[in-house]
PDB file of C-alpha atoms in Angstrom:
ATOM      1  CA  MET A  20      42.009  90.744 104.929  1.00 85.00           C
ATOM      2  CA  ALA A  21      44.547  92.857 103.083  1.00 95.00           C
ATOM      3  CA  ARG A  22      47.425  94.143 105.201  1.00 97.00           C
ATOM      4  CA  ILE A  23      47.804  97.329 103.153  1.00 98.00           C
ATOM      5  CA  GLN A  24      45.425  99.908 101.695  1.00 98.00           C
ATOM      6  CA  VAL A  25      43.539  98.698  98.626  1.00 98.00           C
ATOM      7  CA  ILE A  26      41.730 101.051  96.289  1.00 98.00           C
ATOM      8  CA  ASP A  27      38.514  99.436  95.073  1.00 96.00           C
ATOM      9  CA  TYR A  28      37.059 100.024  91.631  1.00 97.00           C
ATOM     10  CA  ASN A  29      34.465 102.538  92.828  1.00 97.00           C
ATOM     11  CA  GLU A  30      37.224 104.647  94.460  1.00 98.00           C
ATOM     12  CA  ALA A  31      39.698 104.479  91.562  1.00 98.00           C
ATOM     13  CA  THR A  32      40.629 107.581  89.578  1.00 98.00           C
ATOM     14  CA  GLY A  33      43.162 108.522  86.907  1.00 98.00           C
ATOM     15  CA  ASP A  34      45.628 105.842  85.807  1.00 97.00           C
ATOM     16  CA  LEU A  35      44.265 103.284  88.252  1.00 98.00           C
ATOM     17  CA  LYS A  36      40.720 103.698  86.913  1.00 98.00           C
ATOM     18  CA  ASP A  37      42.066 103.231  83.379  1.00 97.00           C
ATOM     19  CA  VAL A  38      43.925 100.074  84.396  1.00 97.00           C
ATOM     20  CA  TYR A  39      40.868  98.676  86.170  1.00 98.00           C
ATOM     21  CA  ASP A  40      38.616  99.452  83.190  1.00 97.00           C
ATOM     22  CA  ASP A  41      41.091  97.783  80.837  1.00 96.00           C
ATOM     23  CA  LEU A  42      41.210  94.658  83.015  1.00 95.00           C
ATOM     24  CA  LEU A  43      37.423  94.521  83.234  1.00 95.00           C
ATOM     25  CA  GLY A  44      37.139  94.841  79.470  1.00 94.00           C
ATOM     26  CA  LYS A  45      39.719  92.161  78.754  1.00 90.00           C
ATOM     27  CA  ARG A  46      39.107  89.723  81.604  1.00 88.00           C
ATOM     28  CA  GLY A  47      35.498  90.253  82.602  1.00 89.00           C
ATOM     29  CA  LYS A  48      36.305  90.834  86.261  1.00 90.00           C
ATOM     30  CA  LEU A  49      38.855  92.386  88.552  1.00 93.00           C
ATOM     31  CA  ALA A  50      41.000  90.030  90.644  1.00 94.00           C
ATOM     32  CA  GLU A  51      42.053  90.761  94.213  1.00 96.00           C
ATOM     33  CA  VAL A  52      45.674  90.022  93.238  1.00 96.00           C
ATOM     34  CA  HIS A  53      45.500  93.068  90.967  1.00 95.00           C
ATOM     35  CA  LYS A  54      43.690  95.282  93.441  1.00 97.00           C
ATOM     36  CA  ILE A  55      46.410  94.604  96.053  1.00 98.00           C
ATOM     37  CA  GLN A  56      48.748  96.504  93.694  1.00 98.00           C
ATOM     38  CA  SER A  57      46.384  99.488  93.405  1.00 98.00           C
ATOM     39  CA  LEU A  58      48.802 101.902  95.089  1.00 98.00           C
ATOM     40  CA  ASN A  59      51.198 101.350  92.161  1.00 98.00           C
ATOM     41  CA  PRO A  60      49.042 100.965  89.001  1.00 98.00           C
ATOM     42  CA  ALA A  61      52.007 100.518  86.644  1.00 97.00           C
ATOM     43  CA  THR A  62      52.860  97.241  88.394  1.00 97.00           C
ATOM     44  CA  ILE A  63      49.416  95.869  87.549  1.00 97.00           C
ATOM     45  CA  ILE A  64      50.067  96.448  83.846  1.00 97.00           C
ATOM     46  CA  HIS A  65      53.519  94.857  83.958  1.00 97.00           C
ATOM     47  CA  HIS A  66      52.241  92.015  86.138  1.00 96.00           C
ATOM     48  CA  MET A  67      49.554  91.183  83.564  1.00 95.00           C
ATOM     49  CA  ASP A  68      52.033  91.433  80.690  1.00 97.00           C
ATOM     50  CA  LEU A  69      54.351  88.990  82.460  1.00 98.00           C
ATOM     51  CA  TYR A  70      51.488  86.646  83.358  1.00 97.00           C
ATOM     52  CA  MET A  71      50.166  86.582  79.797  1.00 96.00           C
ATOM     53  CA  ALA A  72      53.647  86.004  78.340  1.00 98.00           C
ATOM     54  CA  ILE A  73      54.376  83.127  80.715  1.00 98.00           C
ATOM     55  CA  MET A  74      50.981  81.450  80.810  1.00 98.00           C
ATOM     56  CA  TYR A  75      49.428  82.183  77.404  1.00 97.00           C
ATOM     57  CA  ALA A  76      52.157  82.871  74.858  1.00 98.00           C
ATOM     58  CA  ARG A  77      53.362  80.194  72.483  1.00 98.00           C
ATOM     59  CA  SER A  78      55.411  77.567  74.314  1.00 98.00           C
ATOM     60  CA  PRO A  79      56.462  73.952  73.916  1.00 98.00           C
ATOM     61  CA  LEU A  80      54.571  73.433  77.185  1.00 98.00           C
ATOM     62  CA  SER A  81      50.808  73.113  76.932  1.00 98.00           C
ATOM     63  CA  ARG A  82      48.466  75.435  78.789  1.00 98.00           C
ATOM     64  CA  ALA A  83      47.424  72.461  80.928  1.00 98.00           C
ATOM     65  CA  GLN A  84      51.046  71.745  81.879  1.00 98.00           C
ATOM     66  CA  ARG A  85      51.563  75.364  82.901  1.00 98.00           C
ATOM     67  CA  GLU A  86      48.382  75.354  85.009  1.00 98.00           C
ATOM     68  CA  MET A  87      49.415  72.010  86.524  1.00 98.00           C
ATOM     69  CA  MET A  88      52.732  73.495  87.653  1.00 98.00           C
ATOM     70  CA  ALA A  89      50.920  76.580  88.995  1.00 98.00           C
ATOM     71  CA  VAL A  90      48.818  74.316  91.199  1.00 98.00           C
ATOM     72  CA  VAL A  91      51.834  72.329  92.434  1.00 98.00           C
ATOM     73  CA  VAL A  92      53.779  75.492  93.307  1.00 98.00           C
ATOM     74  CA  SER A  93      50.781  77.084  95.017  1.00 98.00           C
ATOM     75  CA  ALA A  94      50.083  73.905  96.993  1.00 98.00           C
ATOM     76  CA  ALA A  95      53.731  73.702  98.089  1.00 98.00           C
ATOM     77  CA  ASN A  96      53.454  77.319  99.297  1.00 98.00           C
ATOM     78  CA  ASN A  97      50.033  76.708 100.869  1.00 98.00           C
ATOM     79  CA  CYS A  98      48.584  79.565  98.795  1.00 98.00           C
ATOM     80  CA  GLU A  99      44.842  78.921  98.733  1.00 97.00           C
ATOM     81  CA  TYR A 100      44.143  81.951  96.531  1.00 97.00           C
ATOM     82  CA  CYS A 101      46.299  80.730  93.637  1.00 97.00           C
ATOM     83  CA  GLN A 102      45.264  77.112  94.141  1.00 97.00           C
ATOM     84  CA  VAL A 103      41.586  78.031  93.781  1.00 96.00           C
ATOM     85  CA  HIS A 104      42.164  80.077  90.620  1.00 95.00           C
ATOM     86  CA  HIS A 105      44.546  77.676  88.909  1.00 97.00           C
ATOM     87  CA  LYS A 106      42.746  74.495  89.884  1.00 97.00           C
ATOM     88  CA  GLN A 107      39.724  76.058  88.191  1.00 95.00           C
ATOM     89  CA  ALA A 108      41.825  76.794  85.096  1.00 96.00           C
ATOM     90  CA  LEU A 109      43.325  73.276  85.095  1.00 97.00           C
ATOM     91  CA  GLN A 110      39.859  71.764  85.430  1.00 97.00           C
ATOM     92  CA  HIS A 111      39.022  73.443  82.109  1.00 96.00           C
ATOM     93  CA  TYR A 112      41.650  71.193  80.472  1.00 97.00           C
ATOM     94  CA  TRP A 113      41.568  68.021  82.563  1.00 97.00           C
ATOM     95  CA  LYS A 114      37.805  67.906  83.120  1.00 97.00           C
ATOM     96  CA  ASP A 115      38.330  65.718  86.195  1.00 97.00           C
ATOM     97  CA  GLN A 116      37.834  67.663  89.442  1.00 97.00           C
ATOM     98  CA  ASP A 117      38.879  64.738  91.642  1.00 97.00           C
ATOM     99  CA  ARG A 118      42.186  64.451  89.793  1.00 98.00           C
ATOM    100  CA  VAL A 119      42.749  68.222  89.950  1.00 98.00           C
ATOM    101  CA  ASP A 120      42.060  68.228  93.700  1.00 98.00           C
ATOM    102  CA  LYS A 121      44.423  65.290  94.266  1.00 98.00           C
ATOM    103  CA  LEU A 122      47.171  67.066  92.296  1.00 98.00           C
ATOM    104  CA  ALA A 123      47.247  69.769  94.958  1.00 97.00           C
ATOM    105  CA  ILE A 124      47.464  67.209  97.761  1.00 97.00           C
ATOM    106  CA  ASP A 125      49.994  64.747  96.299  1.00 98.00           C
ATOM    107  CA  TYR A 126      50.851  64.838  92.613  1.00 98.00           C
ATOM    108  CA  ASN A 127      52.580  61.463  92.969  1.00 97.00           C
ATOM    109  CA  ALA A 128      49.219  59.878  93.821  1.00 96.00           C
ATOM    110  CA  ILE A 129      47.644  60.541  90.431  1.00 96.00           C
ATOM    111  CA  ALA A 130      48.413  58.964  87.090  1.00 94.00           C
ATOM    112  CA  LEU A 131      50.744  61.362  85.306  1.00 97.00           C
ATOM    113  CA  ASP A 132      52.950  60.491  82.378  1.00 97.00           C
ATOM    114  CA  GLN A 133      56.688  60.691  83.015  1.00 97.00           C
ATOM    115  CA  SER A 134      57.076  64.140  81.478  1.00 97.00           C
ATOM    116  CA  ASN A 135      54.279  65.678  83.553  1.00 98.00           C
ATOM    117  CA  LEU A 136      55.573  63.943  86.667  1.00 98.00           C
ATOM    118  CA  ALA A 137      59.033  65.418  86.026  1.00 98.00           C
ATOM    119  CA  LEU A 138      57.462  68.877  85.552  1.00 98.00           C
ATOM    120  CA  CYS A 139      55.650  68.482  88.876  1.00 98.00           C
ATOM    121  CA  ASP A 140      58.871  67.319  90.538  1.00 98.00           C
ATOM    122  CA  LEU A 141      60.634  70.401  89.183  1.00 98.00           C
ATOM    123  CA  ALA A 142      57.795  72.676  90.335  1.00 98.00           C
ATOM    124  CA  TYR A 143      57.766  71.199  93.817  1.00 98.00           C
ATOM    125  CA  HIS A 144      61.512  71.025  94.401  1.00 98.00           C
ATOM    126  CA  LEU A 145      62.341  74.412  92.843  1.00 98.00           C
ATOM    127  CA  THR A 146      59.738  75.848  95.230  1.00 98.00           C
ATOM    128  CA  ALA A 147      60.485  73.890  98.403  1.00 97.00           C
ATOM    129  CA  THR A 148      64.235  73.290  98.093  1.00 96.00           C
ATOM    130  CA  PRO A 149      65.577  75.372  95.187  1.00 96.00           C
ATOM    131  CA  SER A 150      69.236  74.494  95.665  1.00 94.00           C
ATOM    132  CA  SER A 151      68.638  70.772  96.099  1.00 93.00           C
ATOM    133  CA  GLN A 152      69.877  67.895  93.998  1.00 97.00           C
ATOM    134  CA  GLN A 153      66.235  67.066  93.174  1.00 96.00           C
ATOM    135  CA  VAL A 154      65.988  70.187  90.984  1.00 97.00           C
ATOM    136  CA  GLU A 155      68.955  69.050  88.907  1.00 97.00           C
ATOM    137  CA  GLN A 156      67.525  65.522  88.766  1.00 97.00           C
ATOM    138  CA  ALA A 157      64.165  66.818  87.529  1.00 97.00           C
ATOM    139  CA  ILE A 158      65.900  68.843  84.796  1.00 98.00           C
ATOM    140  CA  ASP A 159      67.971  65.810  83.783  1.00 98.00           C
ATOM    141  CA  LYS A 160      64.816  63.676  83.688  1.00 98.00           C
ATOM    142  CA  LEU A 161      63.040  66.214  81.481  1.00 98.00           C
ATOM    143  CA  LYS A 162      65.988  66.198  79.072  1.00 98.00           C
ATOM    144  CA  GLN A 163      66.015  62.380  79.023  1.00 98.00           C
ATOM    145  CA  LEU A 164      62.321  62.475  78.143  1.00 98.00           C
ATOM    146  CA  GLY A 165      63.026  64.728  75.169  1.00 97.00           C
ATOM    147  CA  GLN A 166      62.115  68.125  76.608  1.00 97.00           C
ATOM    148  CA  ASP A 167      64.238  70.834  75.019  1.00 98.00           C
ATOM    149  CA  ASP A 168      65.896  73.746  76.777  1.00 98.00           C
ATOM    150  CA  ARG A 169      63.036  76.106  75.830  1.00 98.00           C
ATOM    151  CA  SER A 170      60.584  73.807  77.647  1.00 98.00           C
ATOM    152  CA  ILE A 171      62.821  73.770  80.704  1.00 98.00           C
ATOM    153  CA  LEU A 172      63.161  77.563  80.619  1.00 98.00           C
ATOM    154  CA  ASP A 173      59.399  78.004  80.284  1.00 98.00           C
ATOM    155  CA  ALA A 174      58.833  75.616  83.204  1.00 98.00           C
ATOM    156  CA  HIS A 175      61.200  77.683  85.341  1.00 98.00           C
ATOM    157  CA  LEU A 176      59.392  80.882  84.333  1.00 98.00           C
ATOM    158  CA  VAL A 177      56.039  79.425  85.402  1.00 98.00           C
ATOM    159  CA  ILE A 178      57.475  78.177  88.688  1.00 98.00           C
ATOM    160  CA  ALA A 179      59.282  81.433  89.482  1.00 98.00           C
ATOM    161  CA  TYR A 180      56.240  83.507  88.551  1.00 98.00           C
ATOM    162  CA  PHE A 181      53.957  81.569  90.889  1.00 98.00           C
ATOM    163  CA  ASN A 182      56.453  81.731  93.725  1.00 98.00           C
ATOM    164  CA  PHE A 183      56.448  85.527  93.227  1.00 98.00           C
ATOM    165  CA  VAL A 184      52.654  85.774  93.156  1.00 98.00           C
ATOM    166  CA  ASN A 185      52.197  83.359  96.064  1.00 98.00           C
ATOM    167  CA  ARG A 186      54.437  85.563  98.205  1.00 98.00           C
ATOM    168  CA  LEU A 187      52.585  88.703  97.140  1.00 98.00           C
ATOM    169  CA  VAL A 188      49.247  87.071  97.998  1.00 98.00           C
ATOM    170  CA  LEU A 189      50.361  85.459 101.255  1.00 98.00           C
ATOM    171  CA  GLY A 190      52.458  88.359 102.507  1.00 98.00           C
ATOM    172  CA  LEU A 191      49.868  91.053 101.834  1.00 98.00           C
ATOM    173  CA  GLY A 192      46.845  88.997 102.885  1.00 97.00           C
ATOM    174  CA  VAL A 193      45.012  88.782  99.566  1.00 97.00           C
ATOM    175  CA  ALA A 194      41.659  87.061 100.089  1.00 95.00           C
ATOM    176  CA  ILE A 195      39.901  84.915  97.529  1.00 93.00           C
ATOM    177  CA  GLU A 196      37.128  86.742  95.711  1.00 89.00           C
ATOM    178  CA  SER A 197      33.679  86.112  97.173  1.00 82.00           C
ATOM    179  CA  ASP A 198      32.168  85.650  93.684  1.00 72.00           C
ATOM    180  CA  GLN A 199      33.987  82.756  92.025  1.00 57.00           C
ATOM    181  CA  GLY A 200      31.295  82.004  89.425  1.00 54.00           C
ATOM    182  CA  GLU A 201      32.692  81.861  85.913  1.00 57.00           C
ATOM    183  CA  GLY A 202      36.420  82.067  85.359  1.00 56.00           C
ATOM    184  CA  TYR A 203      38.228  84.963  83.760  1.00 56.00           C
ATOM    185  CA  LYS A 204      38.020  85.526  80.015  1.00 54.00           C
ATOM    186  CA  TYR A 205      40.938  86.075  77.633  1.00 44.00           C
TER     187      TYR A 205
END
């Protein structure tokens, strides 16, 4: 249950109605994480721009790697909302629901190559203990494995973004949508 006022689609007017209509046209449905920002419609636009740039723009990291890190961060923060959405997205790439589910419980328990394991280590430690030696070790490991600085930057952007969204969702009481059905379109 949201802890602040949320303006639903059928109550939206003006700029908010335009934003909602745009999201429906582009994504096929309206997410609760966007509706929680309904009192400040401009933030929804900028939020989506940031999300699309981090998760969908060209990157040395694959879409699956970015979704994998989103799941690890959201699991570390105990954010069910983001876990549900991004496990669904990761399943699109991995096509192994058991493996996706285990990633959220203990990423060390599934067979990941060294680079993906280092990305998960970075995601977990930058979330749980951001000033720890493990963060530096994960970065060093990624460099040893041939990841360039752009990859490391993009990994940090994914991790920071999901820590931001997890706190928005958890702090304001965003509930998972009742109709999960098909995922969002892009």
